[in-house]
């Protein structure tokens, strides 16, 4: 029962880090913004690479392309961009723009969690609890869920911990 509920919890947690492009700078089109971001991204700027990945994902200034979004998130993540690491974990969890790989998802969640990303800590905890991409380990699962709570008062982690205590 707990595995099924926690599996639902990880699926419900799959949402990308919010980057909102509601305000394009005055006098610029979304296409111009895309082109400027693309130039910076090609010059190996990890923030621009992450932003470009988000633009491809959301179709801002360009047709949406999950595979190109994944490619740019990977470039940013390999340079240490925290949100890109977390987003790669989410991408590999649900196969958006790539194949589903619990092992790859865990790897990227772990990297982001080690750098202090609360959502990644939560997903590392769930991965351990469910044995997704890593050997099942309730102790480690509880440890990471508690880290998410301690660092960010993360409500989904509180819910999963309470549920695990309730169901045993």
mmCIF file of C-alpha atoms in Angstrom, residues 9-165:
data_model
loop_
_atom_site.group_PDB
_atom_site.id
_atom_site.type_symbol
_atom_site.label_atom_id
_atom_site.label_comp_id
_atom_site.label_asym_id
_atom_site.label_seq_id
_atom_site.Cartn_x
_atom_site.Cartn_y
_atom_site.Cartn_z
ATOM 1 C CA UNK A 9 3.533 11.085 -4.582
ATOM 2 C CA UNK A 10 6.560 11.043 -6.882
ATOM 3 C CA UNK A 11 4.372 11.384 -9.952
ATOM 4 C CA UNK A 12 2.541 14.305 -8.346
ATOM 5 C CA UNK A 13 5.879 15.967 -7.611
ATOM 6 C CA UNK A 14 6.870 16.004 -11.271
ATOM 7 C CA UNK A 15 6.708 19.624 -12.207
ATOM 8 C CA UNK A 16 9.445 21.717 -13.629
ATOM 9 C CA UNK A 17 11.145 24.531 -11.841
ATOM 10 C CA UNK A 18 9.195 27.639 -12.632
ATOM 11 C CA UNK A 19 10.759 30.028 -15.089
ATOM 12 C CA UNK A 20 8.182 32.543 -16.111
ATOM 13 C CA UNK A 21 8.546 34.511 -19.296
ATOM 14 C CA UNK A 22 5.463 36.595 -18.748
ATOM 15 C CA UNK A 23 7.414 39.798 -19.214
ATOM 16 C CA UNK A 24 9.553 40.032 -22.306
ATOM 17 C CA UNK A 25 11.645 43.214 -22.009
ATOM 18 C CA UNK A 26 10.051 46.246 -23.666
ATOM 19 C CA UNK A 27 10.885 46.496 -27.337
ATOM 20 C CA UNK A 28 11.896 42.823 -27.637
ATOM 21 C CA UNK A 29 9.991 39.938 -29.080
ATOM 22 C CA UNK A 30 10.148 36.454 -27.640
ATOM 23 C CA UNK A 31 12.127 35.479 -30.756
ATOM 24 C CA UNK A 32 14.741 38.169 -30.037
ATOM 25 C CA UNK A 33 14.932 37.008 -26.430
ATOM 26 C CA UNK A 34 15.372 33.425 -27.632
ATOM 27 C CA UNK A 35 18.164 34.401 -30.039
ATOM 28 C CA UNK A 36 20.050 36.385 -27.371
ATOM 29 C CA UNK A 37 19.708 33.512 -24.914
ATOM 30 C CA UNK A 38 20.857 31.030 -27.555
ATOM 31 C CA UNK A 39 23.985 33.091 -28.266
ATOM 32 C CA UNK A 40 24.899 33.178 -24.569
ATOM 33 C CA UNK A 41 24.121 29.454 -24.208
ATOM 34 C CA UNK A 42 26.404 28.576 -27.119
ATOM 35 C CA UNK A 43 29.128 30.532 -25.296
ATOM 36 C CA UNK A 44 28.797 28.018 -22.435
ATOM 37 C CA UNK A 45 26.904 30.229 -19.987
ATOM 38 C CA UNK A 46 25.131 27.692 -17.706
ATOM 39 C CA UNK A 47 22.328 30.110 -16.733
ATOM 40 C CA UNK A 48 21.653 30.817 -20.410
ATOM 41 C CA UNK A 49 21.802 27.085 -21.186
ATOM 42 C CA UNK A 50 19.226 26.371 -18.485
ATOM 43 C CA UNK A 51 17.054 29.253 -19.682
ATOM 44 C CA UNK A 52 17.313 28.060 -23.277
ATOM 45 C CA UNK A 53 16.265 24.579 -22.176
ATOM 46 C CA UNK A 54 13.264 26.098 -20.451
ATOM 47 C CA UNK A 55 12.415 28.118 -23.569
ATOM 48 C CA UNK A 56 12.531 24.962 -25.689
ATOM 49 C CA UNK A 57 10.401 23.143 -23.134
ATOM 50 C CA UNK A 58 7.770 25.886 -23.008
ATOM 51 C CA UNK A 59 7.946 27.036 -26.634
ATOM 52 C CA UNK A 60 9.042 30.603 -25.898
ATOM 53 C CA UNK A 61 10.430 32.149 -29.083
ATOM 54 C CA UNK A 62 10.723 28.700 -30.642
ATOM 55 C CA UNK A 63 8.633 25.593 -31.298
ATOM 56 C CA UNK A 64 8.557 23.367 -28.201
ATOM 57 C CA UNK A 65 11.141 20.591 -28.339
ATOM 58 C CA UNK A 66 11.480 18.314 -25.300
ATOM 59 C CA UNK A 67 14.624 16.690 -26.747
ATOM 60 C CA UNK A 68 16.366 20.042 -27.273
ATOM 61 C CA UNK A 69 15.242 21.132 -23.810
ATOM 62 C CA UNK A 70 16.873 18.017 -22.376
ATOM 63 C CA UNK A 71 20.054 18.674 -24.365
ATOM 64 C CA UNK A 72 20.387 22.225 -22.979
ATOM 65 C CA UNK A 73 19.503 21.189 -19.423
ATOM 66 C CA UNK A 74 22.267 18.558 -19.669
ATOM 67 C CA UNK A 75 24.814 21.157 -20.773
ATOM 68 C CA UNK A 76 23.888 23.430 -17.858
ATOM 69 C CA UNK A 77 23.782 20.575 -15.333
ATOM 70 C CA UNK A 78 27.233 19.296 -16.265
ATOM 71 C CA UNK A 79 28.498 22.794 -15.421
ATOM 72 C CA UNK A 80 26.899 22.580 -11.976
ATOM 73 C CA UNK A 81 23.613 24.440 -12.553
ATOM 74 C CA UNK A 82 21.396 23.320 -9.665
ATOM 75 C CA UNK A 83 17.965 23.749 -11.272
ATOM 76 C CA UNK A 84 19.172 22.032 -14.442
ATOM 77 C CA UNK A 85 20.256 19.030 -12.369
ATOM 78 C CA UNK A 86 16.862 18.882 -10.688
ATOM 79 C CA UNK A 87 15.031 19.242 -13.991
ATOM 80 C CA UNK A 88 17.048 16.391 -15.500
ATOM 81 C CA UNK A 89 15.912 14.225 -12.605
ATOM 82 C CA UNK A 90 12.321 15.109 -13.446
ATOM 83 C CA UNK A 91 12.872 14.576 -17.172
ATOM 84 C CA UNK A 92 14.316 11.090 -16.658
ATOM 85 C CA UNK A 93 11.522 10.272 -14.200
ATOM 86 C CA UNK A 94 8.805 10.863 -16.765
ATOM 87 C CA UNK A 95 10.652 10.442 -20.075
ATOM 88 C CA UNK A 96 9.942 13.896 -21.434
ATOM 89 C CA UNK A 97 12.357 14.421 -24.310
ATOM 90 C CA UNK A 98 14.224 11.230 -23.514
ATOM 91 C CA UNK A 99 13.696 7.699 -22.241
ATOM 92 C CA UNK A 100 12.485 6.909 -18.718
ATOM 93 C CA UNK A 101 15.399 5.935 -16.495
ATOM 94 C CA UNK A 102 14.955 5.712 -12.740
ATOM 95 C CA UNK A 103 18.718 5.295 -12.387
ATOM 96 C CA UNK A 104 19.481 8.493 -14.324
ATOM 97 C CA UNK A 105 16.708 10.340 -12.474
ATOM 98 C CA UNK A 106 18.172 9.276 -9.131
ATOM 99 C CA UNK A 107 21.675 10.325 -10.221
ATOM 100 C CA UNK A 108 20.539 13.859 -11.071
ATOM 101 C CA UNK A 109 18.272 14.174 -8.029
ATOM 102 C CA UNK A 110 21.181 13.069 -5.831
ATOM 103 C CA UNK A 111 23.534 15.637 -7.378
ATOM 104 C CA UNK A 112 20.996 18.423 -6.839
ATOM 105 C CA UNK A 113 20.150 17.208 -3.320
ATOM 106 C CA UNK A 114 23.828 17.163 -2.372
ATOM 107 C CA UNK A 115 23.955 20.836 -3.390
ATOM 108 C CA UNK A 116 20.921 21.658 -1.216
ATOM 109 C CA UNK A 117 17.899 21.510 -3.580
ATOM 110 C CA UNK A 118 14.875 20.748 -1.375
ATOM 111 C CA UNK A 119 12.732 19.235 -4.141
ATOM 112 C CA UNK A 120 15.630 16.980 -5.090
ATOM 113 C CA UNK A 121 16.049 15.917 -1.453
ATOM 114 C CA UNK A 122 12.381 14.918 -1.457
ATOM 115 C CA UNK A 123 12.779 12.923 -4.676
ATOM 116 C CA UNK A 124 15.930 11.201 -3.388
ATOM 117 C CA UNK A 125 13.941 10.219 -0.294
ATOM 118 C CA UNK A 126 11.093 8.861 -2.415
ATOM 119 C CA UNK A 127 13.529 6.993 -4.636
ATOM 120 C CA UNK A 128 15.002 5.242 -1.606
ATOM 121 C CA UNK A 129 11.564 4.518 -0.140
ATOM 122 C CA UNK A 130 10.335 2.997 -3.412
ATOM 123 C CA UNK A 131 13.589 1.453 -4.620
ATOM 124 C CA UNK A 132 13.409 3.468 -7.835
ATOM 125 C CA UNK A 133 16.827 3.826 -9.429
ATOM 126 C CA UNK A 134 18.504 2.771 -6.195
ATOM 127 C CA UNK A 135 18.279 -0.153 -3.787
ATOM 128 C CA UNK A 136 15.299 0.270 -1.471
ATOM 129 C CA UNK A 137 16.399 1.662 1.881
ATOM 130 C CA UNK A 138 13.772 3.051 4.250
ATOM 131 C CA UNK A 139 16.393 4.495 6.588
ATOM 132 C CA UNK A 140 17.957 6.555 3.765
ATOM 133 C CA UNK A 141 14.497 7.472 2.484
ATOM 134 C CA UNK A 142 13.493 8.835 5.886
ATOM 135 C CA UNK A 143 16.832 10.594 6.221
ATOM 136 C CA UNK A 144 16.427 12.459 2.920
ATOM 137 C CA UNK A 145 12.772 13.283 3.519
ATOM 138 C CA UNK A 146 13.736 14.739 6.889
ATOM 139 C CA UNK A 147 16.460 16.797 5.200
ATOM 140 C CA UNK A 148 13.831 18.258 2.863
ATOM 141 C CA UNK A 149 11.672 19.118 5.854
ATOM 142 C CA UNK A 150 14.553 20.584 7.865
ATOM 143 C CA UNK A 151 15.852 22.697 4.996
ATOM 144 C CA UNK A 152 12.626 23.865 3.422
ATOM 145 C CA UNK A 153 9.692 22.802 5.598
ATOM 146 C CA UNK A 154 8.682 20.802 2.511
ATOM 147 C CA UNK A 155 5.033 19.742 2.889
ATOM 148 C CA UNK A 156 5.117 16.783 0.442
ATOM 149 C CA UNK A 157 7.983 15.265 2.465
ATOM 150 C CA UNK A 158 5.960 15.695 5.659
ATOM 151 C CA UNK A 159 3.037 13.927 4.018
ATOM 152 C CA UNK A 160 5.110 10.950 2.832
ATOM 153 C CA UNK A 161 6.825 10.581 6.218
ATOM 154 C CA UNK A 162 3.518 10.761 8.066
ATOM 155 C CA UNK A 163 2.070 8.176 5.705
ATOM 156 C CA UNK A 164 5.044 5.867 6.155
ATOM 157 C CA UNK A 165 4.785 6.127 9.938
#
